[in-house]
Short mmCIF file of C-alpha atoms and ligand atoms in Angstrom, two decimals:
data_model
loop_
_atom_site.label_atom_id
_atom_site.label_comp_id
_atom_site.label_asym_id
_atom_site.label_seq_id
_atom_site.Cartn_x
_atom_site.Cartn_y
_atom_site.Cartn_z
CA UNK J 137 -249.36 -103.12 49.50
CA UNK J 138 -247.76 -106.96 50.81
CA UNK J 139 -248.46 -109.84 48.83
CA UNK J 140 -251.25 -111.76 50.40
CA UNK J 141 -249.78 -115.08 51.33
CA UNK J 142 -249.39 -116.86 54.72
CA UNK J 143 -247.64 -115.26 57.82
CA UNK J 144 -244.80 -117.63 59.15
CA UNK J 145 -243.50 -115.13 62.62
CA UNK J 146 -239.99 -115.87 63.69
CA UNK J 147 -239.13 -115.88 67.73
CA UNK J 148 -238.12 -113.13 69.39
CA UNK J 149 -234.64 -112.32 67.55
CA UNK J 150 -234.63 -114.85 65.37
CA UNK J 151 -234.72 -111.71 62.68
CA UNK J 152 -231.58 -110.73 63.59
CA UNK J 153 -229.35 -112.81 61.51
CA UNK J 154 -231.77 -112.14 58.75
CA UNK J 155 -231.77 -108.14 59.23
CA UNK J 156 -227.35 -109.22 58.80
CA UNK J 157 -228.23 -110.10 55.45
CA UNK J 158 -228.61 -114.05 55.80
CA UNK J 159 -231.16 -115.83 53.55
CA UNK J 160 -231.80 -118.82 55.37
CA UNK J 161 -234.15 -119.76 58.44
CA UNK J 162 -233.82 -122.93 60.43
CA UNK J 163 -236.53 -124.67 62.22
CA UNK J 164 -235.90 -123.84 65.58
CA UNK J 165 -236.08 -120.23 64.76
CA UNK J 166 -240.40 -120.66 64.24
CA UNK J 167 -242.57 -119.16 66.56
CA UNK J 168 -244.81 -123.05 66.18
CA UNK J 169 -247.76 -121.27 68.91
CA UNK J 170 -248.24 -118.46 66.64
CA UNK J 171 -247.66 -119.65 63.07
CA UNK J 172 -247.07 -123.85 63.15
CA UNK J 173 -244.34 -124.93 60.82
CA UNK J 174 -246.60 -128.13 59.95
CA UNK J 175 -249.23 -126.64 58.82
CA UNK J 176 -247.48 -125.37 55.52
CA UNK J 177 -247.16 -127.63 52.35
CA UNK J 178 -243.52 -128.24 51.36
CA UNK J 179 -242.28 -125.13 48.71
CA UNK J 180 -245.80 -122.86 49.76
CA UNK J 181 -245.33 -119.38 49.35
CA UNK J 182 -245.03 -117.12 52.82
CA UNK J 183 -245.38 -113.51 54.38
CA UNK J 184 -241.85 -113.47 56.74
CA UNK J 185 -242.37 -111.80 59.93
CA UNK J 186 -240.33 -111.08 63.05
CA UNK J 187 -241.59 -111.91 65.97
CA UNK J 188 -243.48 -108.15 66.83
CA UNK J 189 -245.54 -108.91 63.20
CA UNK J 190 -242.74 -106.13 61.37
CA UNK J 191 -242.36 -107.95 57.74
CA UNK J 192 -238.88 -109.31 56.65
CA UNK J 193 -240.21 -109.79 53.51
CA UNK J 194 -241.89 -112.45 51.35
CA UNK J 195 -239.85 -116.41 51.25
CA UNK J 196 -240.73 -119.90 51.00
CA UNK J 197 -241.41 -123.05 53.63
CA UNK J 198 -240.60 -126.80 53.86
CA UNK J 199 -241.67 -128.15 57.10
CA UNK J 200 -239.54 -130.84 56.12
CA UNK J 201 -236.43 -129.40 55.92
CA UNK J 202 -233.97 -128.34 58.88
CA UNK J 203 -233.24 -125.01 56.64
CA UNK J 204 -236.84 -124.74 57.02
CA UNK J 205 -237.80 -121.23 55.22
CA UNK J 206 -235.55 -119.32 52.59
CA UNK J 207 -236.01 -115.35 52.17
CA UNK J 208 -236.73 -114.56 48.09
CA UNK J 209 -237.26 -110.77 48.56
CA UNK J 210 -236.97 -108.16 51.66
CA UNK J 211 -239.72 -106.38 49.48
CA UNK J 212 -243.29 -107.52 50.90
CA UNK J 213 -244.59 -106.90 48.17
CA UNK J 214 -242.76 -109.35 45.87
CA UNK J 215 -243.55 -113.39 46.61
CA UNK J 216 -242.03 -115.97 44.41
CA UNK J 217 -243.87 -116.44 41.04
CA UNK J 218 -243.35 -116.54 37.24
CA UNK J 219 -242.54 -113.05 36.97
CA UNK J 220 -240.41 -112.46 39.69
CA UNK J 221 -238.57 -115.14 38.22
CA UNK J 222 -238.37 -113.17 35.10
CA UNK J 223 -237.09 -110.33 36.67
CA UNK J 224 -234.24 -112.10 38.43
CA UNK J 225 -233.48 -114.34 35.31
CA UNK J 226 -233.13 -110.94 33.18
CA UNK J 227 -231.22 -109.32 35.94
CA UNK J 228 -228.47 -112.73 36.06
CA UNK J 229 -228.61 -112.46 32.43
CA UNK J 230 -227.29 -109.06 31.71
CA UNK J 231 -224.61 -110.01 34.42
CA UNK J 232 -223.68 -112.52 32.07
CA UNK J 233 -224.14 -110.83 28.66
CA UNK J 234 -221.47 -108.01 30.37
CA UNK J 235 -218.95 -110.74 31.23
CA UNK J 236 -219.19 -112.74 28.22
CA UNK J 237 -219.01 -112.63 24.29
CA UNK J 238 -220.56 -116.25 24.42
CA UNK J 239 -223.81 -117.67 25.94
CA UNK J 240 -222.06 -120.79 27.57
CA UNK J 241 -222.17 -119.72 31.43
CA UNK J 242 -223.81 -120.19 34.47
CA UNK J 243 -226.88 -118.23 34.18
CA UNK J 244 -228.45 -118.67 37.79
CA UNK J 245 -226.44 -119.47 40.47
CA UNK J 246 -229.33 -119.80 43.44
CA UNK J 247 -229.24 -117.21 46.56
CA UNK J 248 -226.67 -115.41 44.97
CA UNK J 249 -228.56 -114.47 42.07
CA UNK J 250 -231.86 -113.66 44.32
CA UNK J 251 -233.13 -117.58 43.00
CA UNK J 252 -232.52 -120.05 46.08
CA UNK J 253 -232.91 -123.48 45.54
CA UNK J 254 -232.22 -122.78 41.36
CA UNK J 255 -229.23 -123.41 39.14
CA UNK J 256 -229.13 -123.11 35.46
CA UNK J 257 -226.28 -123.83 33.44
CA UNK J 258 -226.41 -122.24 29.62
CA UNK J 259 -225.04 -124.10 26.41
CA UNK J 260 -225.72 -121.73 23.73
CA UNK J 261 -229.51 -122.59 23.01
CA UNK J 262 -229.47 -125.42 25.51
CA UNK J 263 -230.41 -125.20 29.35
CA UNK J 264 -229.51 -127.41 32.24
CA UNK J 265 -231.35 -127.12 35.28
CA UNK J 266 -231.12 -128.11 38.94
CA UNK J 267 -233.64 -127.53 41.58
CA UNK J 268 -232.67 -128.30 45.04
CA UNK J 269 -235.72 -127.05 47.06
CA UNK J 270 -239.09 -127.75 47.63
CA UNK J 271 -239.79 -124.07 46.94
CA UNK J 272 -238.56 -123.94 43.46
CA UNK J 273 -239.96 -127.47 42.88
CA UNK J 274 -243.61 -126.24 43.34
CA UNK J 275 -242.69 -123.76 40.63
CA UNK J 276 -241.10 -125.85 38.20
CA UNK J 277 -243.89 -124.91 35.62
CA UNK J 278 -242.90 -121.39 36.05
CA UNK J 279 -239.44 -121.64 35.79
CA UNK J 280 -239.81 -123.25 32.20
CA UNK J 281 -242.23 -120.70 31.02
CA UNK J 282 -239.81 -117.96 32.66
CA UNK J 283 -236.61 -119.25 30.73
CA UNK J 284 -238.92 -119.55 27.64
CA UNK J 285 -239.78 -116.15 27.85
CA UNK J 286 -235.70 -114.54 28.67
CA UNK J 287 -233.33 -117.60 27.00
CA UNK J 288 -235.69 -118.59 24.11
CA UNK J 289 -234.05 -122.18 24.31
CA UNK J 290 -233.39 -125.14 21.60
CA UNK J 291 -234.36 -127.71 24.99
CA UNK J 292 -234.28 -127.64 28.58
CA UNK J 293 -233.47 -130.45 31.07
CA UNK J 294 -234.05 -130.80 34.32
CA UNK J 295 -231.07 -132.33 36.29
CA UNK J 296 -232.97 -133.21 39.20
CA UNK J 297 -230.91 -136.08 40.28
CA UNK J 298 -228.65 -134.19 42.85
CA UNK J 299 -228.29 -136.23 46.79
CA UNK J 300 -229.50 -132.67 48.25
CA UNK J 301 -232.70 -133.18 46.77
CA UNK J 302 -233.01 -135.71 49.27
CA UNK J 303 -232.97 -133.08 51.98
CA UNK J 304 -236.03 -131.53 50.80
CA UNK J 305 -237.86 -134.63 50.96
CA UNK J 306 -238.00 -134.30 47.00
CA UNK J 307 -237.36 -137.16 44.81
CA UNK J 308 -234.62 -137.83 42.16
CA UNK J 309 -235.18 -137.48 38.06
CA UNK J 310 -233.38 -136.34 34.87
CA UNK J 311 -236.99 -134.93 32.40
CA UNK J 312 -236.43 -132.88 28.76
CA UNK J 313 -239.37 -130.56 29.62
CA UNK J 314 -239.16 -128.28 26.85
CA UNK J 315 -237.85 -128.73 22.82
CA UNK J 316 -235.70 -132.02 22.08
CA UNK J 317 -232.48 -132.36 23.99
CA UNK J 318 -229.15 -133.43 22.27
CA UNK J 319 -227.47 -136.22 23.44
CA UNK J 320 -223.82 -134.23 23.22
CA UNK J 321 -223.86 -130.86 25.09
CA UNK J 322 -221.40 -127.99 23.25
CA UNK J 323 -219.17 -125.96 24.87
CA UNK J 324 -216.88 -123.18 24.48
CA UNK J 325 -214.65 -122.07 27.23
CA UNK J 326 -211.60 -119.34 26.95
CA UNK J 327 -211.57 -120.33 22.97
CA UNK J 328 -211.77 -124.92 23.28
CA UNK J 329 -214.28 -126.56 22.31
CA UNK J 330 -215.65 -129.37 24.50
CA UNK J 331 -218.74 -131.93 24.08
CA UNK J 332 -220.05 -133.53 26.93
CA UNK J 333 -223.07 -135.48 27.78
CA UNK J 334 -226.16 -133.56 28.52
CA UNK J 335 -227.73 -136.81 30.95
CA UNK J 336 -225.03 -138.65 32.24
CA UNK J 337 -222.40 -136.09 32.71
CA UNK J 338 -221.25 -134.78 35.82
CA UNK J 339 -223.47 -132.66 37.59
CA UNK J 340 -225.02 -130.02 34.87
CA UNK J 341 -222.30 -131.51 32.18
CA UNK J 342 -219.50 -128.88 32.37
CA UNK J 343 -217.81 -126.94 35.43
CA UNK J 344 -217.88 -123.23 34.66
CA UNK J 345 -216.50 -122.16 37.91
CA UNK J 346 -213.21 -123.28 37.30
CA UNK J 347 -212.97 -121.13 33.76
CA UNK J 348 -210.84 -118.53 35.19
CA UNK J 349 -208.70 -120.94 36.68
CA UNK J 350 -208.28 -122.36 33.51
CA UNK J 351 -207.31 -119.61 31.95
CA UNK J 352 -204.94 -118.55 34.63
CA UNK J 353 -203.03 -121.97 34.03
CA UNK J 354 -202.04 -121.34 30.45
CA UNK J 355 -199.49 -119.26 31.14
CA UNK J 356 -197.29 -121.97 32.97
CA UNK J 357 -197.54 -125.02 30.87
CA UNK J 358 -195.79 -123.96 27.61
CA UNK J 359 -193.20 -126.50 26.43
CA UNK J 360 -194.56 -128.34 29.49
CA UNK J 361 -195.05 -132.16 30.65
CA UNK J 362 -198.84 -131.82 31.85
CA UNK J 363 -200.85 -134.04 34.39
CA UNK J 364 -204.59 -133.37 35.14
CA UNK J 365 -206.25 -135.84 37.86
CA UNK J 366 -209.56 -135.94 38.11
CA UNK J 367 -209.88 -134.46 34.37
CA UNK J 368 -213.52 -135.23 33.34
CA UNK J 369 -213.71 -134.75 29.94
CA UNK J 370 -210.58 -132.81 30.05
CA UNK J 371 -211.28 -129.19 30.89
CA UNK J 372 -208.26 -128.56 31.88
CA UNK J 373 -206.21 -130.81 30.05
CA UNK J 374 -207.11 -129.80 26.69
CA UNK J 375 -206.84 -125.95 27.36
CA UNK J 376 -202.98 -127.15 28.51
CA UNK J 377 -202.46 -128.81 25.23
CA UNK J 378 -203.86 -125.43 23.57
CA UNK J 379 -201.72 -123.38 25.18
CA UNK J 380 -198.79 -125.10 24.24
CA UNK J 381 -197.77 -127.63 27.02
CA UNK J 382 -196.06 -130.67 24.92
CA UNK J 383 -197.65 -133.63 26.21
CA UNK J 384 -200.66 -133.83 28.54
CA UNK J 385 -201.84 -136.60 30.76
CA UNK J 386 -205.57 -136.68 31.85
CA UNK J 387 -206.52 -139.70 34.33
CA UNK J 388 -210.14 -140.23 35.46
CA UNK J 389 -211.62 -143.41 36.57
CA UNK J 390 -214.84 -142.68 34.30
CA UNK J 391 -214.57 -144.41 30.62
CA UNK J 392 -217.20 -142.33 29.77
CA UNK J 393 -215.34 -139.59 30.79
CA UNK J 394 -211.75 -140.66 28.87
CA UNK J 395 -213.73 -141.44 25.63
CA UNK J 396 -214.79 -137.74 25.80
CA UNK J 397 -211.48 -136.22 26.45
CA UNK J 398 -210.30 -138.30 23.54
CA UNK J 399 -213.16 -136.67 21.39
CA UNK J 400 -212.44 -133.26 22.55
CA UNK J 401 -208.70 -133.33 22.01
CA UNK J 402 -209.68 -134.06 18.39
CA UNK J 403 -212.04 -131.62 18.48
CA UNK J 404 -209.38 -129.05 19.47
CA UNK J 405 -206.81 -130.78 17.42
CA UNK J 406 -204.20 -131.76 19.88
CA UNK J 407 -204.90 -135.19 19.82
CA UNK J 408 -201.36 -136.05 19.16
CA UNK J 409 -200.20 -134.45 22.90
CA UNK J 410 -202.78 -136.11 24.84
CA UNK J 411 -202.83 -139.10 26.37
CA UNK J 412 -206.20 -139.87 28.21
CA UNK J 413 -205.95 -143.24 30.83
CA UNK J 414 -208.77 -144.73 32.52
CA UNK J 415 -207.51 -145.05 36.54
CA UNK J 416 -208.87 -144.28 39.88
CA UNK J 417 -206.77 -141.25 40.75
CA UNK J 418 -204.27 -142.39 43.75
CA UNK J 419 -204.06 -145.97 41.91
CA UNK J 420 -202.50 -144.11 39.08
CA UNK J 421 -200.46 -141.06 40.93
CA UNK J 422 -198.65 -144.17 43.10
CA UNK J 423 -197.85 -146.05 39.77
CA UNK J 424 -196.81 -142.49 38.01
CA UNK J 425 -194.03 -142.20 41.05
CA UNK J 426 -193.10 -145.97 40.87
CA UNK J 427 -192.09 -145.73 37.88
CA UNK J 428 -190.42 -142.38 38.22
CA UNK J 429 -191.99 -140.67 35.69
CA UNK J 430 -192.52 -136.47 36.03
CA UNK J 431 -194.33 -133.49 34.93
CA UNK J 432 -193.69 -130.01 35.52
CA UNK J 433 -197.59 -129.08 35.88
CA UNK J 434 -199.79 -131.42 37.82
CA UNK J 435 -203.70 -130.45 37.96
CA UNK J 436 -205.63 -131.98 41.10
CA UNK J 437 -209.00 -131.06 40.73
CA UNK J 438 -211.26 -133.77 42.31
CA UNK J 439 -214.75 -133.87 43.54
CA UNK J 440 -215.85 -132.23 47.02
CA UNK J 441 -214.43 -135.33 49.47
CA UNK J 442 -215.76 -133.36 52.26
CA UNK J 443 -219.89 -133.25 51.35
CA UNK J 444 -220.98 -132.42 54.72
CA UNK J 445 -219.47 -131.47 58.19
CA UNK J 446 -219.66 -135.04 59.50
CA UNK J 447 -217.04 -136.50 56.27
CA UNK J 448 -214.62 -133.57 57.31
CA UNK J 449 -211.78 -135.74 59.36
CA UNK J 450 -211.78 -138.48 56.21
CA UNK J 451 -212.23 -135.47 53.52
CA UNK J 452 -209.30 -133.72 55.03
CA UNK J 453 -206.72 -136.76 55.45
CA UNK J 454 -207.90 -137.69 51.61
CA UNK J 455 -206.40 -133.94 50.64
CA UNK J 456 -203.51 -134.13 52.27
CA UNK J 457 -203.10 -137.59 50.45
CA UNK J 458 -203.86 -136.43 47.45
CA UNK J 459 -201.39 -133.08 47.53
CA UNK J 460 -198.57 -135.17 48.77
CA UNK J 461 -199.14 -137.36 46.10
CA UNK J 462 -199.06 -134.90 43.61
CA UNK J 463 -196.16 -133.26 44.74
CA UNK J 464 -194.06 -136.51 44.92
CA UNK J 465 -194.37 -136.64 41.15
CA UNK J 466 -193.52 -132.69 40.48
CA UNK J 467 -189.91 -132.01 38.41
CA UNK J 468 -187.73 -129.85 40.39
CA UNK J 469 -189.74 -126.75 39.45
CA UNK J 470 -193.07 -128.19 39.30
CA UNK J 471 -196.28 -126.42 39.51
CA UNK J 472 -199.25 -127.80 41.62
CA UNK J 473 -202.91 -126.63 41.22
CA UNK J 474 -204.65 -127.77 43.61
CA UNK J 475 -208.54 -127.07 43.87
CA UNK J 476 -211.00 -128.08 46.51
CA UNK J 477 -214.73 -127.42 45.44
CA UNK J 478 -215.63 -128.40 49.41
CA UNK J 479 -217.26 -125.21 51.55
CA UNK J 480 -216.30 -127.08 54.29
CA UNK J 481 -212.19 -127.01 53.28
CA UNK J 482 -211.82 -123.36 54.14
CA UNK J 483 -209.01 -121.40 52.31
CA UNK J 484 -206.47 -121.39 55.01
CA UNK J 485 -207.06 -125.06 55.70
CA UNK J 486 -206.17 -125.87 51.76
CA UNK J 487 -203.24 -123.61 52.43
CA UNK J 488 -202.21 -125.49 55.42
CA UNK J 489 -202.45 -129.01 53.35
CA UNK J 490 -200.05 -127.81 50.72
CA UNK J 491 -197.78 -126.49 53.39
CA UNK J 492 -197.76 -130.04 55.25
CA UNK J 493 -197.44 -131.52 52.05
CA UNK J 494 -194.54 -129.56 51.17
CA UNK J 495 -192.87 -130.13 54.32
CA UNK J 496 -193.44 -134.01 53.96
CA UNK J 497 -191.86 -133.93 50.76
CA UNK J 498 -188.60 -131.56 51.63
CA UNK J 499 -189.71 -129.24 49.23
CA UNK J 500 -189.76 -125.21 49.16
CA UNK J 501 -193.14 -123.56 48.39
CA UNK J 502 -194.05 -120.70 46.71
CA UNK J 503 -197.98 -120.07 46.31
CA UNK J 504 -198.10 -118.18 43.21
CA UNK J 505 -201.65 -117.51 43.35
CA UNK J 506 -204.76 -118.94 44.15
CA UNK J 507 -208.62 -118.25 42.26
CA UNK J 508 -212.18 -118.83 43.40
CA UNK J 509 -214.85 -119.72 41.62
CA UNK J 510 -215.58 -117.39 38.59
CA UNK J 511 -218.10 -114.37 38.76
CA UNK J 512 -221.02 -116.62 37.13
CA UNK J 513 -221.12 -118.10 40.36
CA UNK J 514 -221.31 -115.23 42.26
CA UNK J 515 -220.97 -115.28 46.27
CA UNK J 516 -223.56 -113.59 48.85
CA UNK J 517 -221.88 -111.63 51.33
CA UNK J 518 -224.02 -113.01 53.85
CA UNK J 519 -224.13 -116.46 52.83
CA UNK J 520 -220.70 -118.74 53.44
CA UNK J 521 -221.82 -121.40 51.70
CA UNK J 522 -221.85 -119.66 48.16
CA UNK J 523 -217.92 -119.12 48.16
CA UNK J 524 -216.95 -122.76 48.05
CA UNK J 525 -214.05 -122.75 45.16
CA UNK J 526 -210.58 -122.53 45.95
CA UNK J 527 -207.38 -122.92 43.24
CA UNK J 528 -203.83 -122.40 44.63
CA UNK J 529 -201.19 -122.25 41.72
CA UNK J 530 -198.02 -123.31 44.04
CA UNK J 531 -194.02 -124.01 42.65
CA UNK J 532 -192.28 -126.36 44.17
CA UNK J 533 -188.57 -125.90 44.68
CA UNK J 534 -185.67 -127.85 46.33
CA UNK J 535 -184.77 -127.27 49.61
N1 LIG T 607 -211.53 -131.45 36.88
C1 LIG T 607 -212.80 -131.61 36.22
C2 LIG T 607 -213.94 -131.77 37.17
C3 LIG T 607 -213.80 -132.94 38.10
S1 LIG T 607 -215.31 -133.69 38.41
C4 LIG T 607 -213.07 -130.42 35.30
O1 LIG T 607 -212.30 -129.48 35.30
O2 LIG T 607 -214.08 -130.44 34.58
C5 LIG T 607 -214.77 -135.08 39.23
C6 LIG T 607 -214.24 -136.15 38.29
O3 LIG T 607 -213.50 -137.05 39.09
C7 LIG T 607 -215.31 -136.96 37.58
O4 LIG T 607 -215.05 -136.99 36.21
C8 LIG T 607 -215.18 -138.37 38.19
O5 LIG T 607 -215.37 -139.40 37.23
C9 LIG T 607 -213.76 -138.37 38.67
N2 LIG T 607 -213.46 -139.21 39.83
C10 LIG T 607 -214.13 -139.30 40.98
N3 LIG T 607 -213.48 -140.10 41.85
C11 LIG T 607 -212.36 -140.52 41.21
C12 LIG T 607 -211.26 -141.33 41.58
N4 LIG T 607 -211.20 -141.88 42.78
N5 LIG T 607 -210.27 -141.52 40.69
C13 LIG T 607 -210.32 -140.94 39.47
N6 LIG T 607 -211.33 -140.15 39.07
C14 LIG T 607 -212.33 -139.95 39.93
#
């Protein structure tokens, strides 16, 4: 038996990439005789067919959108409802229950976890949630109900207010849709506590993917002079000061987001070794080198400066900025990490910026070892654009 929903036939091998394992399905790919793209509501429900009528299985439309169709299941018999999305949300869950003792994760991390166009972030009892596509937005009802049913949640908010919405043609909102949502969100991440803001954070409030990055840090900051750039509300900083660097410096040109690290280092009770300062981030690194000051660990983690293919010349020149900047105010055996959250800085192209970097400053590299995102977020083999994390841990030596 197939589900009984709308055909939408792909041109002649236009299934091909598809049969490869990709997820997505771009307008020009339609067969617009046979089955018209525009006569499909945004987010409806659809049969997948190649172009000799064989089922691909069951996926979703937006005429809309240039990724105009997303595959949900290669089973035909399986369309996108409420308890599909029960099965997947069970099946991300015991992912998550195997990797860790807490519930503070990622618990759906879109195609990857069979649930394109979905992202929910866990804090204990309290869900963040991001819908991106037109798909998932026609099932928004569902989706609550679904996490009712598997999570059993204190409140859930829906963090609509992400620029790819726009994309979709869907409109921007933050909405508590179930129970009554804190103000503070709690976290726990390898043993700190952090609080951030559940509606005016960054993104979901907290950025998982760098946890085992984090941890892998700790073990070169003891006894160390500690600078994290672009801290937020100090992630990184304050699992420094944990571990036992002696002072840490956390710059971020959100006062929201210095008040907080101030609150968590009290939380975590190293408020006496760090120093949070309100400055945008190259304002404060050329000031930090002016004055000559050093530190033997210097975090860069900033936001994606390269959003979409057409900012990749400025996102690219803003890296190398930044990692020359950061290396100009290393000690003599400093330590950069340097992270780039942007799909479109490949790997070898971050490696290539620390290298030039390097070079610019005289200095002798040794990558140490670089991390990915962690495996809440995990990638589809067929999908690029799920593996977008990179962290290269990189000493920096005299010539
Ligand atoms: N490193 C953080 C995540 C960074 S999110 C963590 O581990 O959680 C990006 C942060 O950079 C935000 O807090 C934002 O306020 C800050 N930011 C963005 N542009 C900036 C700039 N030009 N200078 C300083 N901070 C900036």
């Amino acid at each position: 038996m197939t589900a009984t929903l709308p055909i939408l036939r792909l041109l002649k091998h236009k299934d091909r990439r598809l049969r490869a394992g990709h997820m997505w399905i771009f307008s020009n790919e339609i067969d617009n005789r046979n089955t018209p793209l525009t006569a499909f509501e945004p987010g409806e429900a659809v049969l997948i067919q190649d172009a000799s009528g064989h089922n691909l299985g069951t996926g979703y439309v937006n005429p809309h959108a240039l990724i105009c169709a997303r595959l949900v299941s290669r089973n035909p018999k399986y369309p996108l409802d409420k308890s599909l999305i029960v099965h997947r949300l069970n099946v991300a869950l015991s992912l998550r229950e195997r990797l860790f003792d807490q519930p503070y994760y990622r618990l759906a991390f879109g195609d990857s976890d069979g649930l394109p166009g979905l992202v929910v972030d866990r804090f204990n009892d309290v869900l963040i949630v991001q819908i991106t596509t037109a798909g998932m937005e026609r099932l928004k009802d569902d989706i609550v109900i679904a996490l009712e049913k598997v999570i059993r949640p204190r409140a859930i908010l829906l963090r609509n207010d992400t620029s790819s919405r726009e994309l979709e043609g869907l409109d921007s909102y933050v909405a508590t849709v179930a129970g009554e949502m804190p103000e503070q969100l709690e976290i726990i991440e390898n043993g700190a506590h952090f609080t951030a803001s559940a509606t005016s954070g960054q993104k979901t409030g907290w950025f998982y993917d760098q946890r085992s990055n984090r941890a892998s840090m700790q073990k070169y900051v003891r006894g160390m002079r500690v600078l994290d750039v672009f801290s937020y509300v100090g992630g990184w900083g304050i699992q420094a000061a944990m571990a036992g660097a002696d002072s840490v410096t956390c710059v971020d040109s959100s006062a929201l987001a210095i008040d907080t690290v101030n609150a968590n280092a009290e939380l975590n009770h190293v408020g006496d070794k760090v120093i949070a300062v309100k400055e945008e981030a190259f304002e404060a690194l050329r000031q930090i080198r002016a004055e000559r000051e050093k530190f033997d660990v210097v975090i860069i983690d900033p936001p994606a400066f390269i959003k979409r293919k057409k900012d990749v010349n400025e996102g690219l020149k803003a890296y190398h900025r930044l990692n020359r900047m950061a290396m100009q105010v290393l000690s003599k055996d400093g330590i950069l990490i340097s992270c780039s959250c942007s799909y479109h800085l490949q790997q070898d192209k971050l490696r290539e910026i620390i290298l030039g970097a390097s070079r610019h400053i005289d200095r002798f590299a040794q990558i140490l070892e670089h991390g990915q995102q962690g495996p809440d977020h995990p990638v589809h083999p067929g999908i690029p654009e799920t593996e977008y994390l990179k962290a290269f841990f990189t000493r920096l030596l005299p010539n």
